[in-house]
Short mmCIF file of C-alpha atoms in Angstrom, two decimals:
data_model
loop_
_atom_site.label_atom_id
_atom_site.label_comp_id
_atom_site.label_asym_id
_atom_site.label_seq_id
_atom_site.Cartn_x
_atom_site.Cartn_y
_atom_site.Cartn_z
CA MET Q 25 -0.12 0.09 0.05
CA TYR Q 26 2.71 2.59 1.09
CA LYS Q 27 5.19 1.29 -2.14
CA LEU Q 28 1.81 2.34 -4.80
CA GLU Q 29 1.98 6.26 -5.94
CA HIS Q 30 -0.54 7.93 -4.66
CA SER Q 31 -1.25 5.79 -1.59
CA SER Q 32 0.26 5.52 2.30
CA LEU Q 33 -0.31 3.65 5.00
CA VAL Q 34 -1.70 6.18 8.15
CA ALA Q 35 -3.07 4.15 10.79
CA VAL Q 36 -3.11 -0.03 11.75
CA MET Q 37 -5.40 -1.84 14.77
CA ARG Q 38 -4.36 -4.70 16.19
CA ASN Q 39 -5.80 -6.75 19.72
CA ASP Q 40 -2.17 -7.67 20.54
CA PRO Q 41 -0.40 -4.60 21.54
CA GLY Q 42 2.86 -5.88 21.15
CA LYS Q 43 2.38 -7.00 17.30
CA LEU Q 44 0.94 -3.87 16.96
CA ALA Q 45 3.86 -1.96 18.03
CA ARG Q 46 6.05 -4.43 16.11
CA PHE Q 47 4.33 -3.75 12.53
CA ALA Q 48 3.73 -0.01 13.12
CA ARG Q 49 8.05 -0.08 13.53
CA GLU Q 50 8.36 -2.15 11.03
CA HIS Q 51 6.21 -0.32 8.34
CA GLY Q 52 6.84 3.56 9.50
CA VAL Q 53 3.19 3.38 10.81
CA SER Q 54 2.73 6.98 13.10
CA ARG Q 55 -0.82 5.59 14.64
CA THR Q 56 -1.57 2.58 16.07
CA TYR Q 57 -5.46 1.38 17.55
CA THR Q 58 -6.26 -1.58 19.34
CA ASP Q 59 -9.79 -0.19 18.71
CA ALA Q 60 -11.14 -1.08 15.14
CA ARG Q 61 -14.07 1.85 15.44
CA GLN Q 62 -11.06 4.35 16.85
CA LEU Q 63 -9.01 3.51 13.78
CA ILE Q 64 -12.38 4.00 11.45
CA ARG Q 65 -13.27 7.12 13.24
CA ASP Q 66 -9.77 8.18 12.35
CA PRO Q 67 -10.08 11.75 9.80
CA GLU Q 68 -7.09 11.26 8.23
CA VAL Q 69 -7.98 7.31 6.93
CA ASP Q 70 -9.95 7.62 3.47
CA ILE Q 71 -10.51 3.87 2.76
CA VAL Q 72 -10.03 0.76 5.38
CA TYR Q 73 -8.85 -2.21 4.84
CA VAL Q 74 -10.41 -5.27 6.40
CA ALA Q 75 -7.88 -8.03 7.13
CA THR Q 76 -9.22 -9.70 10.06
CA PRO Q 77 -10.61 -13.12 10.02
CA PRO Q 78 -13.84 -13.59 7.53
CA GLY Q 79 -16.11 -14.17 11.10
CA SER Q 80 -15.80 -10.58 11.56
CA HIS Q 81 -15.60 -8.82 7.79
CA ARG Q 82 -19.22 -8.09 7.91
CA GLU Q 83 -19.59 -5.99 11.09
CA TYR Q 84 -16.38 -4.04 10.43
CA ALA Q 85 -17.34 -3.41 6.54
CA VAL Q 86 -20.20 -2.51 7.25
CA GLU Q 87 -19.61 0.42 10.32
CA ALA Q 88 -16.90 1.65 8.06
CA LEU Q 89 -19.01 1.99 5.15
CA ALA Q 90 -21.61 3.86 7.69
CA ALA Q 91 -18.75 6.32 8.67
CA GLY Q 92 -18.64 7.57 4.89
CA LYS Q 93 -15.30 5.63 4.22
CA PRO Q 94 -14.66 3.26 1.23
CA VAL Q 95 -14.26 -0.81 1.90
CA TYR Q 96 -11.43 -3.02 1.00
CA VAL Q 97 -11.91 -6.70 2.35
CA GLU Q 98 -9.88 -9.82 2.97
CA LYS Q 99 -11.25 -12.78 0.93
CA PRO Q 100 -13.42 -14.52 1.39
CA MET Q 101 -15.60 -11.40 1.36
CA ALA Q 102 -17.68 -12.93 4.81
CA MET Q 103 -18.66 -16.20 6.06
CA ASN Q 104 -21.67 -17.02 3.77
CA TYR Q 105 -23.77 -15.28 0.95
CA ARG Q 106 -26.06 -13.71 3.10
CA GLU Q 107 -23.26 -11.08 4.88
CA CYS Q 108 -22.38 -10.52 1.66
CA MET Q 109 -25.09 -8.57 0.37
CA ASP Q 110 -25.69 -7.18 4.11
CA MET Q 111 -22.46 -5.70 2.88
CA VAL Q 112 -22.99 -4.75 -0.60
CA ALA Q 113 -26.41 -2.96 0.58
CA ALA Q 114 -24.34 -0.70 3.16
CA ALA Q 115 -22.11 0.53 0.42
CA ARG Q 116 -25.31 1.27 -1.54
CA LYS Q 117 -26.98 2.94 1.03
CA ALA Q 118 -23.02 5.03 2.08
CA GLY Q 119 -22.87 5.76 -1.64
CA ARG Q 120 -19.16 4.36 -1.29
CA PRO Q 121 -17.47 1.35 -3.34
CA LEU Q 122 -16.90 -1.79 -1.65
CA PHE Q 123 -13.32 -3.77 -2.80
CA VAL Q 124 -12.10 -7.33 -2.20
CA ALA Q 125 -9.27 -8.87 -2.11
CA TYR Q 126 -9.36 -11.29 -5.04
CA TYR Q 127 -6.38 -9.88 -6.78
CA ARG Q 128 -5.95 -12.48 -9.26
CA ARG Q 129 -8.19 -10.73 -11.10
CA ALA Q 130 -5.15 -7.71 -11.78
CA LEU Q 131 -2.33 -10.00 -12.29
CA PRO Q 132 -0.33 -10.29 -15.39
CA TYR Q 133 -0.73 -14.29 -15.09
CA PHE Q 134 -4.49 -14.65 -15.23
CA LEU Q 135 -4.61 -11.42 -17.73
CA LYS Q 136 -2.59 -13.43 -20.06
CA VAL Q 137 -4.98 -16.65 -19.86
CA LYS Q 138 -7.57 -14.03 -20.10
CA GLN Q 139 -6.36 -12.84 -22.88
CA LEU Q 140 -5.91 -16.41 -25.10
CA LEU Q 141 -9.72 -16.79 -23.77
CA ASP Q 142 -10.87 -14.03 -25.53
CA ASP Q 143 -9.07 -14.02 -28.37
CA GLY Q 144 -10.78 -17.04 -28.89
CA ALA Q 145 -7.36 -19.36 -28.90
CA ILE Q 146 -9.21 -22.44 -27.77
CA GLY Q 147 -12.55 -21.60 -29.42
CA ARG Q 148 -15.61 -21.82 -26.97
CA ALA Q 149 -14.79 -23.26 -23.38
CA LEU Q 150 -16.25 -26.27 -22.85
CA THR Q 151 -14.59 -27.99 -19.51
CA VAL Q 152 -12.76 -26.85 -16.70
CA ASP Q 153 -11.10 -28.96 -14.95
CA VAL Q 154 -9.56 -28.15 -11.39
CA LYS Q 155 -7.06 -29.84 -8.91
CA TYR Q 156 -6.07 -28.54 -5.27
CA ILE Q 157 -3.80 -31.32 -3.32
CA ARG Q 158 -1.58 -30.47 -0.57
CA ALA Q 159 0.27 -31.92 2.67
CA GLN Q 160 -1.01 -31.49 6.38
CA SER Q 161 0.92 -29.21 7.65
CA ASP Q 162 2.25 -28.72 11.15
CA ALA Q 163 0.92 -24.87 11.78
CA ASP Q 164 -2.44 -26.13 10.93
CA ASN Q 165 -3.49 -27.14 13.67
CA GLN Q 166 -2.46 -23.76 15.46
CA SER Q 167 -4.52 -21.98 12.54
CA TRP Q 168 -7.61 -19.78 12.69
CA ARG Q 169 -8.84 -20.75 9.51
CA LEU Q 170 -9.85 -23.71 10.34
CA GLU Q 171 -11.92 -22.65 13.44
CA ARG Q 172 -15.41 -22.73 12.16
CA LYS Q 173 -16.78 -19.76 13.47
CA THR Q 174 -13.62 -17.59 12.30
CA GLY Q 175 -13.18 -18.89 9.23
CA GLY Q 176 -15.54 -21.07 7.58
CA GLU Q 177 -15.22 -24.42 6.35
CA GLY Q 178 -11.03 -25.06 6.74
CA TYR Q 179 -8.81 -24.51 4.17
CA PHE Q 180 -12.00 -24.84 0.73
CA TYR Q 181 -13.62 -21.48 2.13
CA ASP Q 182 -9.75 -20.09 2.70
CA LEU Q 183 -8.29 -21.21 -0.64
CA ALA Q 184 -10.67 -22.46 -3.39
CA PRO Q 185 -12.47 -18.90 -3.74
CA HIS Q 186 -9.53 -17.81 -5.11
CA THR Q 187 -9.74 -20.16 -7.95
CA LEU Q 188 -13.69 -20.37 -8.02
CA ASP Q 189 -13.27 -16.10 -8.05
CA MET Q 190 -10.69 -16.81 -11.06
CA LEU Q 191 -12.85 -18.37 -13.09
CA ASP Q 192 -15.73 -16.54 -12.96
CA PHE Q 193 -13.59 -13.64 -14.10
CA LEU Q 194 -12.38 -15.70 -17.10
CA LEU Q 195 -15.08 -17.50 -18.28
CA GLY Q 196 -18.30 -15.87 -16.44
CA GLU Q 197 -20.85 -16.35 -13.88
CA ILE Q 198 -21.00 -20.00 -12.75
CA SER Q 199 -24.84 -20.71 -12.42
CA ASP Q 200 -25.07 -23.89 -10.50
CA ALA Q 201 -22.65 -25.78 -8.21
CA LYS Q 202 -23.17 -28.83 -6.41
CA GLY Q 203 -20.31 -30.71 -3.64
CA TYR Q 204 -19.18 -32.91 -1.20
CA GLY Q 205 -17.65 -32.26 2.02
CA ALA Q 206 -15.53 -34.85 4.24
CA ASN Q 207 -13.43 -34.82 6.89
CA LEU Q 208 -10.83 -38.08 6.10
CA ALA Q 209 -7.80 -37.43 8.37
CA GLY Q 210 -9.79 -36.51 10.77
CA PHE Q 211 -6.91 -33.18 12.05
CA TYR Q 212 -9.45 -31.07 12.81
CA GLU Q 213 -13.01 -30.19 12.34
CA VAL Q 214 -13.57 -28.72 9.08
CA ALA Q 215 -13.95 -30.48 5.73
CA ASP Q 216 -9.99 -31.58 4.13
CA THR Q 217 -11.61 -32.76 1.07
CA VAL Q 218 -14.18 -31.18 -0.91
CA ALA Q 219 -15.37 -32.30 -4.62
CA ALA Q 220 -18.12 -30.13 -6.76
CA VAL Q 221 -19.08 -29.86 -9.93
CA MET Q 222 -20.12 -26.59 -11.61
CA ARG Q 223 -22.26 -25.30 -14.35
CA PHE Q 224 -21.20 -21.83 -16.05
CA ARG Q 225 -24.18 -19.31 -17.54
CA SER Q 226 -22.19 -20.07 -20.78
CA GLY Q 227 -22.93 -23.49 -20.76
CA ALA Q 228 -19.54 -25.01 -19.80
CA VAL Q 229 -19.30 -27.57 -17.56
CA GLY Q 230 -16.65 -28.33 -14.63
CA SER Q 231 -15.36 -30.25 -12.13
CA GLY Q 232 -13.15 -29.63 -8.87
CA ILE Q 233 -10.95 -31.48 -6.41
CA TRP Q 234 -9.80 -29.61 -3.31
CA ALA Q 235 -7.86 -32.20 -0.48
CA PHE Q 236 -5.67 -30.51 2.18
CA ALA Q 237 -4.34 -33.68 3.94
CA ALA Q 238 -2.46 -35.80 1.77
CA SER Q 239 0.47 -36.35 2.90
CA GLY Q 240 3.01 -38.87 1.45
CA GLN Q 241 2.26 -37.35 -2.40
CA PRO Q 242 3.62 -34.85 -4.58
CA GLN Q 243 1.51 -31.25 -4.31
CA GLU Q 244 -0.98 -30.54 -7.24
CA ASP Q 245 -2.13 -27.30 -8.43
CA TYR Q 246 -3.82 -26.85 -11.66
CA VAL Q 247 -6.76 -25.75 -13.80
CA VAL Q 248 -7.28 -26.76 -17.41
CA ILE Q 249 -10.05 -24.99 -19.61
CA THR Q 250 -10.92 -27.37 -22.74
CA GLY Q 251 -12.31 -25.48 -25.68
CA ASP Q 252 -13.47 -27.19 -29.22
CA ARG Q 253 -9.94 -25.66 -30.78
CA GLY Q 254 -7.84 -26.32 -28.02
CA TYR Q 255 -7.03 -25.90 -23.97
CA ILE Q 256 -5.10 -23.84 -21.49
CA LYS Q 257 -2.93 -25.33 -18.63
CA PHE Q 258 -2.28 -23.04 -15.77
CA ASN Q 259 -1.99 -22.77 -11.88
CA THR Q 260 -4.20 -21.44 -9.23
CA PHE Q 261 -1.21 -20.73 -6.84
CA ALA Q 262 2.13 -21.80 -8.07
CA PHE Q 263 2.50 -19.28 -11.34
CA ASP Q 264 4.09 -21.97 -13.22
CA PRO Q 265 4.22 -21.42 -17.07
CA VAL Q 266 0.96 -20.67 -18.37
CA VAL Q 267 0.22 -23.55 -21.76
CA LEU Q 268 -1.51 -22.92 -24.49
CA CYS Q 269 -2.21 -25.72 -26.59
CA ALA Q 270 -4.20 -25.05 -30.31
CA GLY Q 271 -3.72 -25.30 -33.35
CA GLY Q 272 -0.97 -28.67 -33.64
CA ARG Q 273 1.27 -26.64 -31.13
CA ILE Q 274 2.21 -25.79 -27.68
CA GLN Q 275 2.90 -22.68 -26.31
CA ARG Q 276 4.02 -21.71 -22.78
CA PHE Q 277 4.32 -18.06 -21.47
CA ILE Q 278 5.93 -16.91 -18.08
CA LEU Q 279 4.58 -14.05 -16.02
CA LYS Q 280 6.01 -14.17 -12.51
CA PRO Q 281 3.58 -12.52 -9.51
CA PRO Q 282 4.76 -9.05 -8.51
CA GLU Q 283 6.98 -8.14 -5.95
CA HIS Q 284 3.97 -7.74 -3.55
CA ILE Q 285 0.92 -10.07 -4.70
CA GLN Q 286 -1.86 -7.71 -4.28
CA GLN Q 287 -0.23 -4.81 -5.84
CA CYS Q 288 -1.96 -4.45 -8.83
CA LEU Q 289 -5.37 -4.65 -7.55
CA ILE Q 290 -4.70 -2.53 -4.71
CA ALA Q 291 -3.25 -0.17 -8.12
CA SER Q 292 -6.36 -0.30 -9.32
CA ILE Q 293 -7.95 0.69 -6.64
CA VAL Q 294 -6.12 3.65 -5.84
CA ALA Q 295 -7.07 4.43 -9.18
CA GLU Q 296 -10.76 4.04 -9.11
CA LEU Q 297 -10.94 5.84 -5.82
CA ARG Q 298 -8.73 8.99 -7.95
CA GLY Q 299 -11.13 8.79 -10.83
CA GLU Q 300 -8.40 7.46 -13.05
CA GLY Q 301 -9.86 3.63 -13.82
CA ARG Q 302 -11.73 0.64 -12.51
CA CYS Q 303 -10.95 -2.31 -9.58
CA PRO Q 304 -12.43 -5.18 -11.32
CA SER Q 305 -12.89 -7.10 -7.65
CA THR Q 306 -15.76 -5.59 -6.19
CA GLY Q 307 -18.67 -6.58 -3.57
CA ILE Q 308 -20.90 -7.52 -6.37
CA SER Q 309 -18.37 -9.92 -8.08
CA ALA Q 310 -17.06 -11.36 -4.43
CA ALA Q 311 -20.57 -11.61 -3.40
CA GLN Q 312 -21.17 -14.25 -6.05
CA THR Q 313 -18.20 -16.16 -5.03
CA SER Q 314 -19.41 -16.81 -2.02
CA ARG Q 315 -22.48 -18.01 -3.64
CA VAL Q 316 -20.88 -20.19 -5.69
CA MET Q 317 -18.63 -21.25 -2.13
CA GLU Q 318 -22.13 -21.95 -0.46
CA MET Q 319 -23.92 -23.98 -3.05
CA ILE Q 320 -20.95 -26.12 -3.13
CA LEU Q 321 -20.42 -26.89 1.24
CA PRO Q 322 -22.39 -24.53 3.24
CA VAL Q 323 -21.13 -24.25 6.58
CA PRO Q 324 -23.15 -25.98 9.21
CA GLY Q 325 -24.89 -24.15 11.48
CA ILE Q 326 -23.76 -20.56 9.80
CA ILE Q 327 -25.16 -20.33 6.77
#
């Protein structure tokens, strides 16, 4: 945020005073708070970044919007689609923009995939195949992401929305989805294995597998979009070369992420607030992603 032109980090809030002080020293922030409402009321704060766990996204975003300030909120946007739409309604009432940190929409890597699709490099998109497999981590047992009331349904709610939102960006709205989730490894209470099927409004269909406790095998991370004239293969997280297979030849495109992964999206937010551009990730688009997540795997007791 403070490395971009026309942007600065002026205040930060955290519950833990020691961690708050260390963060402020490291990043040169002059004003610190242990109460989020004080930061929201700070007259020098033009836009509020809500980077708490999802369980409090709705609360803080609605308060900041009611205070007349634009909001940039972490993903997933909220705990469920209903909360997302409460936030969208608050933004409309306040007349202020609401942005969500689905930063892949602004990264050159995924913009290249979108260019290939929009240019008809593989013809009409027919199918999507998603796979993400990773091992259980020793740090998992300490993560708020695995607390259902705080983070939703585990790593599926933390990591899968990156892919689902990116597919919405690349191919258009996912109109229907169904899924199954299970806790097969028994390390925690939330799902560690999820399977889904999806249908896009365009007519394309897709499937996805996410497994977060698959020890003993290599990590897998890929998305394959198949069209009637070829296919495109790429990653959600790894940034391996984008592979285009069409017209009897294979092309690879190397596009590395920027120094800071959210840099490009934050630049688009700064541009929109200055009247010089548009941010591609809004409360409307992010709420759609939460809707799809909810169709695939609702959170028991929360939806």
